[in-house]
Amino acid sequence: MLVDINQTIALLKQGQVVAIPTETVYGLAADASNNEALRQIYAIKERPADNPLIVHIADASQVNEWAAEFPPLAQKLAKAFWPGPFTLVLPAKPHVSTIVRGNQPTVALRVPNHPVTLQLLKQSGLALAAPSANKFTQLSPTTAAHVAAGLGENVAVLDGGACKVGIESTIVSVKGDDWQLLRLGMVPESSIEALAGRPALKNQVNIPKVPGQHLLHYSPKTSIKLFGSREELVNFAETSQKKCAALLIGEGITPTCKHINLPKQAVLVAEQLYSVLHMMDNYQVELLLIETPPNAPEWLAILDRLGRAAYQ
Ligand code: TXA
Ligand code: MG
């Protein structure tokens, strides 16, 4: 069910959930200070309660309403990457609902870069908790139609067009001068490191991991098989007894199965990846064959999502 911005604000203020556009993926939003509304998010997504939510805010001036500390490094990163596909995990103020935090001592905050949702946040005065608007472990939605297909027509959706970034935000946890990369995204580690002036901490116990980083995630219903080279993929397609479809990075064809080509540019693949996977999932084939992009810095977030989507 499509709703406009005023209906969205009214529903959110009544404690209902609404799927909203962002530049990364659509989020299933609720008033971050309303526990009843937050519980609905977990129920609709069938998401485990220990998997915390990102709180979306209108600008960095609202960080102090949620975070107990906003250290200079975090301020610098917020200034560089907000609004944008970047989430900061900071120590939480005590009032922040344990439902939002999934019982963590921290809260995740993001200023999304989408005109409709920025207007929504400003006009409503609300902070919106919003995980991706899909069932737990399934493919994230990048259009309003994907939300309806995944969650059903009863969920209210504010249509803001197709998401431009296409994969979920980079998540960074900051404590004092230290930082840790919790989820790869299109803001690359090298840009964060350059601003921080020091590398990320690896596997520190005092900084929480992302509880939601399940190995099986972002998955279409059809099984996926990844291939490190085009030759292997084409050979497999020629000899396999299974009905396949292929996703190729760059030009070319697979003579024996239906295929889709994506341009060999990381930002363009990210933008279209979930849309293409949603589409291929509807082909009614037994197996999706995917050519993996090169193992280079700009492709890491895409390789991460493909690895999880293919995990059995
Ligand atoms: O791009 C995005 O980040 C999208 C859009 C809607 O903003 N949201 C999104 O939400 O991807 P979700 O719930 O699918 O993923 C959020 C991740 C989860 O893995 C969760 O565990 C982690 O953020 N997270 C949230 N709060 C956290 C916290 N306090 N500490 C550590 N990880 C946290
Ligand atoms: Mg998600």
Short mmCIF file of C-alpha atoms and ligand atoms in Angstrom, two decimals:
data_model
loop_
_atom_site.label_atom_id
_atom_site.label_comp_id
_atom_site.label_asym_id
_atom_site.label_seq_id
_atom_site.Cartn_x
_atom_site.Cartn_y
_atom_site.Cartn_z
CA MET A 1 0.00 0.00 0.00
CA LEU A 2 1.58 3.27 -1.14
CA VAL A 3 1.32 6.29 1.17
CA ASP A 4 2.43 9.91 0.79
CA ILE A 5 4.68 11.85 3.14
CA ASN A 6 1.85 13.31 5.26
CA GLN A 7 0.20 9.89 5.68
CA THR A 8 3.64 8.48 6.56
CA ILE A 9 4.08 11.05 9.35
CA ALA A 10 0.57 10.40 10.68
CA LEU A 11 1.13 6.62 10.70
CA LEU A 12 4.54 6.91 12.38
CA LYS A 13 3.13 9.21 15.05
CA GLN A 14 0.35 6.66 15.71
CA GLY A 15 3.03 4.03 16.35
CA GLN A 16 2.67 2.24 13.00
CA VAL A 17 5.53 1.12 10.76
CA VAL A 18 6.12 2.47 7.24
CA ALA A 19 8.73 1.40 4.68
CA ILE A 20 10.78 4.43 3.63
CA PRO A 21 13.31 5.07 0.86
CA THR A 22 16.98 5.75 1.55
CA GLU A 23 19.90 5.97 -0.86
CA THR A 24 21.12 2.50 0.21
CA VAL A 25 18.06 0.25 0.55
CA TYR A 26 14.44 0.72 1.72
CA GLY A 27 14.07 0.72 5.50
CA LEU A 28 11.14 -0.48 7.62
CA ALA A 29 10.73 2.59 9.84
CA ALA A 30 9.19 3.20 13.24
CA ASP A 31 9.41 5.98 15.85
CA ALA A 32 12.68 5.09 17.61
CA SER A 33 11.25 6.14 20.99
CA ASN A 34 8.08 4.01 20.79
CA ASN A 35 8.66 0.46 22.06
CA GLU A 36 5.34 -0.88 20.74
CA ALA A 37 6.18 0.41 17.26
CA LEU A 38 9.70 -1.04 17.49
CA ARG A 39 8.33 -4.48 18.39
CA GLN A 40 6.29 -4.45 15.18
CA ILE A 41 9.50 -4.07 13.15
CA TYR A 42 10.93 -7.26 14.66
CA ALA A 43 7.61 -9.09 14.20
CA ILE A 44 7.18 -8.12 10.53
CA LYS A 45 10.81 -8.88 9.69
CA GLU A 46 10.85 -12.09 11.79
CA ARG A 47 14.15 -10.75 13.08
CA PRO A 48 15.89 -12.02 16.26
CA ALA A 49 15.64 -9.56 19.17
CA ASP A 50 19.42 -9.37 19.67
CA ASN A 51 19.90 -7.76 16.26
CA PRO A 52 19.84 -3.98 16.88
CA LEU A 53 18.40 -1.28 14.62
CA ILE A 54 19.92 1.83 13.04
CA VAL A 55 18.38 5.12 14.19
CA HIS A 56 17.98 7.57 11.30
CA ILE A 57 18.27 11.25 12.19
CA ALA A 58 17.90 14.52 10.23
CA ASP A 59 21.41 15.83 10.92
CA ALA A 60 24.45 15.49 13.15
CA SER A 61 23.05 17.96 15.70
CA GLN A 62 20.73 15.15 16.89
CA VAL A 63 23.55 12.74 17.73
CA ASN A 64 23.75 14.01 21.30
CA GLU A 65 20.09 13.09 21.90
CA TRP A 66 21.04 9.42 21.42
CA ALA A 67 24.76 9.02 22.06
CA ALA A 68 26.44 9.49 25.44
CA GLU A 69 29.68 10.43 23.67
CA PHE A 70 30.35 12.05 20.30
CA PRO A 71 34.16 12.02 20.18
CA PRO A 72 36.06 14.31 17.77
CA LEU A 73 36.87 11.40 15.44
CA ALA A 74 33.17 10.52 15.15
CA GLN A 75 32.33 14.19 14.52
CA LYS A 76 34.91 14.30 11.77
CA LEU A 77 33.50 11.18 10.10
CA ALA A 78 29.92 12.47 10.43
CA LYS A 79 30.96 15.74 8.81
CA ALA A 80 32.66 13.92 5.94
CA PHE A 81 30.05 11.24 5.20
CA TRP A 82 26.62 12.55 6.29
CA PRO A 83 24.15 12.62 4.79
CA GLY A 84 25.27 9.36 3.21
CA PRO A 85 25.70 5.57 3.30
CA PHE A 86 27.56 5.62 6.60
CA THR A 87 26.48 4.53 10.10
CA LEU A 88 28.20 5.45 13.38
CA VAL A 89 27.98 3.14 16.39
CA LEU A 90 28.51 5.15 19.60
CA PRO A 91 27.96 4.58 23.33
CA ALA A 92 24.20 5.00 23.94
CA LYS A 93 22.46 7.36 26.35
CA PRO A 94 20.65 5.36 29.05
CA HIS A 95 17.16 6.35 27.78
CA VAL A 96 17.72 4.68 24.38
CA SER A 97 15.32 1.75 24.19
CA THR A 98 16.95 -1.65 24.68
CA ILE A 99 14.75 -2.80 21.77
CA VAL A 100 16.55 -0.39 19.41
CA ARG A 101 19.93 -1.40 20.82
CA GLY A 102 19.27 -5.14 20.95
CA ASN A 103 20.60 -4.90 24.52
CA GLN A 104 23.94 -3.47 23.35
CA PRO A 105 25.49 -0.56 25.31
CA THR A 106 25.74 1.31 21.99
CA VAL A 107 23.42 2.91 19.45
CA ALA A 108 23.80 3.03 15.65
CA LEU A 109 23.06 6.40 13.98
CA ARG A 110 22.80 7.49 10.35
CA VAL A 111 21.74 10.56 8.38
CA PRO A 112 20.45 9.09 5.11
CA ASN A 113 20.99 10.93 1.83
CA HIS A 114 17.54 10.77 0.30
CA PRO A 115 15.52 13.97 -0.29
CA VAL A 116 12.14 12.42 0.62
CA THR A 117 13.37 10.83 3.83
CA LEU A 118 15.37 13.90 4.87
CA GLN A 119 12.15 15.90 4.45
CA LEU A 120 10.26 13.25 6.43
CA LEU A 121 12.79 13.38 9.28
CA LYS A 122 12.79 17.20 9.39
CA GLN A 123 9.03 17.68 9.02
CA SER A 124 8.07 15.00 11.57
CA GLY A 125 10.77 15.78 14.13
CA LEU A 126 11.01 12.03 14.68
CA ALA A 127 14.09 9.83 14.80
CA LEU A 128 13.34 6.65 12.87
CA ALA A 129 14.62 3.20 13.67
CA ALA A 130 14.80 1.36 10.37
CA PRO A 131 16.36 -1.94 9.39
CA SER A 132 16.23 -3.00 5.75
CA ALA A 133 12.60 -3.64 4.76
CA ASN A 134 12.90 -7.37 4.07
CA LYS A 135 12.35 -10.59 6.01
CA PHE A 136 15.33 -11.69 8.07
CA THR A 137 18.15 -13.17 5.87
CA GLN A 138 16.36 -12.31 2.61
CA LEU A 139 17.36 -9.92 -0.13
CA SER A 140 17.17 -6.21 0.72
CA PRO A 141 14.68 -4.07 -1.26
CA THR A 142 15.83 -1.23 -3.49
CA THR A 143 12.38 -0.31 -4.88
CA ALA A 144 8.89 0.07 -3.38
CA ALA A 145 7.80 -2.96 -5.46
CA HIS A 146 10.51 -5.12 -3.81
CA VAL A 147 9.13 -4.16 -0.37
CA ALA A 148 5.59 -5.19 -1.34
CA ALA A 149 6.84 -8.46 -2.87
CA GLY A 150 8.84 -9.33 0.25
CA LEU A 151 6.62 -8.09 3.10
CA GLY A 152 3.15 -8.11 1.50
CA GLU A 153 0.78 -5.43 0.23
CA ASN A 154 -0.44 -4.54 3.74
CA VAL A 155 2.82 -2.82 4.67
CA ALA A 156 2.64 0.95 4.02
CA VAL A 157 5.39 2.13 1.66
CA LEU A 158 6.56 5.68 0.93
CA ASP A 159 7.82 5.44 -2.66
CA GLY A 160 11.02 7.41 -3.27
CA GLY A 161 12.12 5.66 -6.47
CA ALA A 162 14.99 3.21 -6.91
CA CYS A 163 17.86 3.44 -4.40
CA LYS A 164 20.98 5.03 -5.90
CA VAL A 165 23.70 3.42 -3.77
CA GLY A 166 21.98 0.04 -3.69
CA ILE A 167 23.73 -1.79 -0.84
CA GLU A 168 23.59 -1.16 2.90
CA SER A 169 25.65 1.49 4.68
CA THR A 170 29.22 1.12 5.92
CA ILE A 171 29.07 0.69 9.73
CA VAL A 172 31.86 2.05 11.93
CA SER A 173 32.08 1.86 15.70
CA VAL A 174 34.00 4.71 17.38
CA LYS A 175 35.34 4.81 20.91
CA GLY A 176 37.62 7.75 21.72
CA ASP A 177 40.29 7.88 19.02
CA ASP A 178 39.76 4.25 18.00
CA TRP A 179 37.50 2.89 15.33
CA GLN A 180 36.42 -0.47 14.01
CA LEU A 181 34.79 -1.41 10.73
CA LEU A 182 31.67 -3.45 11.51
CA ARG A 183 30.14 -3.74 8.04
CA LEU A 184 31.57 -3.04 4.59
CA GLY A 185 29.70 -0.58 2.40
CA MET A 186 30.33 1.90 -0.38
CA VAL A 187 32.19 4.32 1.94
CA PRO A 188 35.56 2.54 1.70
CA GLU A 189 37.84 1.69 4.62
CA SER A 190 40.66 3.73 3.01
CA SER A 191 38.61 6.97 3.19
CA ILE A 192 37.85 6.39 6.88
CA GLU A 193 41.46 5.54 7.63
CA ALA A 194 42.65 8.71 5.87
CA LEU A 195 40.39 10.87 8.04
CA ALA A 196 41.12 8.96 11.24
CA GLY A 197 44.86 9.06 10.64
CA ARG A 198 45.14 5.51 11.93
CA PRO A 199 44.05 2.04 10.81
CA ALA A 200 40.94 0.29 12.14
CA LEU A 201 41.25 -1.82 15.27
CA LYS A 202 40.85 -5.48 14.40
CA ASN A 203 38.88 -7.88 16.59
CA GLN A 204 38.96 -5.82 19.76
CA VAL A 205 36.80 -7.18 22.54
CA ASN A 206 35.80 -3.78 23.93
CA ILE A 207 34.10 -2.68 20.71
CA PRO A 208 30.94 -4.62 19.82
CA LYS A 209 30.71 -6.62 16.66
CA VAL A 210 27.65 -6.23 14.49
CA PRO A 211 25.34 -8.86 15.94
CA GLY A 212 23.38 -8.97 12.68
CA GLN A 213 26.30 -10.06 10.52
CA HIS A 214 24.93 -13.54 9.94
CA LEU A 215 26.79 -15.49 7.32
CA LEU A 216 23.55 -16.27 5.53
CA HIS A 217 22.09 -12.91 4.56
CA TYR A 218 20.95 -10.89 1.57
CA SER A 219 19.78 -14.12 -0.06
CA PRO A 220 17.43 -14.71 -2.95
CA LYS A 221 15.31 -17.86 -2.76
CA THR A 222 17.17 -19.49 -5.66
CA SER A 223 20.56 -21.04 -4.76
CA ILE A 224 23.67 -19.16 -5.85
CA LYS A 225 27.00 -20.48 -7.07
CA LEU A 226 29.93 -18.05 -7.33
CA PHE A 227 32.70 -18.27 -9.94
CA GLY A 228 36.11 -16.63 -9.76
CA SER A 229 36.49 -16.67 -13.54
CA ARG A 230 34.26 -16.39 -16.60
CA GLU A 231 35.75 -19.55 -18.08
CA GLU A 232 34.76 -21.66 -15.08
CA LEU A 233 31.25 -20.21 -15.13
CA VAL A 234 30.74 -20.90 -18.84
CA ASN A 235 32.14 -24.45 -18.50
CA PHE A 236 29.84 -25.15 -15.58
CA ALA A 237 26.81 -23.81 -17.47
CA GLU A 238 27.65 -26.04 -20.46
CA THR A 239 27.92 -29.23 -18.45
CA SER A 240 25.33 -28.68 -15.68
CA GLN A 241 22.07 -30.62 -15.76
CA LYS A 242 20.40 -27.84 -13.77
CA LYS A 243 18.37 -25.01 -15.22
CA CYS A 244 20.59 -21.95 -14.66
CA ALA A 245 20.73 -18.19 -15.15
CA ALA A 246 23.98 -16.23 -15.06
CA LEU A 247 25.06 -12.81 -13.85
CA LEU A 248 28.16 -11.58 -15.68
CA ILE A 249 30.37 -8.66 -14.68
CA GLY A 250 31.32 -6.99 -17.96
CA GLU A 251 30.39 -7.93 -21.51
CA GLY A 252 29.99 -11.41 -22.98
CA ILE A 253 27.48 -14.23 -23.13
CA THR A 254 26.82 -17.67 -21.71
CA PRO A 255 25.68 -19.72 -24.72
CA THR A 256 23.75 -22.27 -22.67
CA CYS A 257 21.76 -20.14 -20.23
CA LYS A 258 19.92 -16.88 -19.88
CA HIS A 259 22.27 -14.16 -18.62
CA ILE A 260 22.43 -10.56 -17.45
CA ASN A 261 25.45 -8.30 -17.87
CA LEU A 262 26.38 -5.63 -15.37
CA PRO A 263 28.97 -2.96 -16.20
CA LYS A 264 32.44 -3.58 -14.76
CA GLN A 265 32.20 -0.62 -12.36
CA ALA A 266 31.68 -1.16 -8.65
CA VAL A 267 29.29 1.77 -8.04
CA LEU A 268 27.05 0.67 -10.92
CA VAL A 269 27.05 -2.98 -9.83
CA ALA A 270 26.18 -1.93 -6.24
CA GLU A 271 23.31 0.20 -7.50
CA GLN A 272 21.78 -2.64 -9.51
CA LEU A 273 22.87 -5.77 -7.63
CA TYR A 274 19.78 -6.42 -5.49
CA SER A 275 17.41 -5.40 -8.29
CA VAL A 276 19.06 -7.88 -10.63
CA LEU A 277 19.01 -10.62 -7.98
CA HIS A 278 15.30 -9.94 -7.28
CA MET A 279 14.66 -10.22 -11.03
CA MET A 280 16.71 -13.41 -11.48
CA ASP A 281 14.94 -14.92 -8.48
CA ASN A 282 11.74 -14.70 -10.54
CA TYR A 283 13.21 -16.59 -13.51
CA GLN A 284 12.18 -19.93 -11.93
CA VAL A 285 15.59 -21.53 -12.50
CA GLU A 286 17.34 -23.95 -10.13
CA LEU A 287 20.65 -22.14 -9.81
CA LEU A 288 22.03 -18.61 -10.25
CA LEU A 289 25.62 -18.55 -11.53
CA ILE A 290 27.43 -15.38 -10.55
CA GLU A 291 30.80 -14.17 -11.77
CA THR A 292 32.58 -12.54 -8.85
CA PRO A 293 34.23 -9.16 -9.43
CA PRO A 294 37.98 -8.67 -8.86
CA ASN A 295 39.29 -8.77 -5.29
CA ALA A 296 40.08 -5.02 -5.29
CA PRO A 297 39.22 -2.37 -2.65
CA GLU A 298 36.29 -0.82 -4.53
CA TRP A 299 34.63 -4.23 -4.91
CA LEU A 300 34.96 -5.46 -1.30
CA ALA A 301 31.45 -4.52 -0.13
CA ILE A 302 29.94 -6.22 -3.19
CA LEU A 303 32.07 -9.34 -2.66
CA ASP A 304 30.90 -9.39 0.98
CA ARG A 305 27.21 -9.30 -0.03
CA LEU A 306 27.69 -11.94 -2.75
CA GLY A 307 29.53 -14.22 -0.31
CA ARG A 308 26.67 -13.99 2.19
CA ALA A 309 23.98 -14.39 -0.47
CA ALA A 310 25.69 -17.61 -1.65
CA TYR A 311 26.30 -19.02 1.84
CA GLN A 312 24.50 -22.32 2.41
O1 TXA B 1 21.95 1.23 4.72
C1 TXA B 1 21.52 0.82 5.79
O2 TXA B 1 22.22 0.77 6.82
C2 TXA B 1 20.05 0.36 5.84
C3 TXA B 1 19.15 1.58 5.62
C4 TXA B 1 17.69 1.26 5.79
O3 TXA B 1 19.55 2.61 6.49
N1 TXA B 1 19.75 -0.29 7.07
C5 TXA B 1 20.21 -1.53 7.37
O4 TXA B 1 19.72 -2.01 8.56
O5 TXA B 1 20.96 -2.17 6.68
P1 TXA B 1 19.85 -3.53 9.02
O6 TXA B 1 19.07 -3.61 10.28
O7 TXA B 1 19.46 -4.44 7.93
O8 TXA B 1 21.35 -3.65 9.38
C6 TXA B 1 21.85 -2.89 10.45
C7 TXA B 1 23.05 -3.52 11.04
C8 TXA B 1 22.76 -4.84 11.68
O9 TXA B 1 23.72 -5.77 11.24
C9 TXA B 1 22.88 -4.55 13.16
O10 TXA B 1 23.35 -5.64 13.88
C10 TXA B 1 23.88 -3.39 13.17
O11 TXA B 1 23.52 -2.63 12.06
N2 TXA B 1 23.74 -2.56 14.37
C11 TXA B 1 22.71 -1.78 14.72
N3 TXA B 1 22.92 -1.24 15.94
C12 TXA B 1 24.11 -1.68 16.37
C13 TXA B 1 24.89 -1.50 17.56
N4 TXA B 1 24.44 -0.75 18.56
N5 TXA B 1 26.07 -2.12 17.64
C14 TXA B 1 26.52 -2.89 16.64
N6 TXA B 1 25.83 -3.11 15.50
C15 TXA B 1 24.65 -2.52 15.36
MG MG B 2 19.29 -6.01 6.59
#
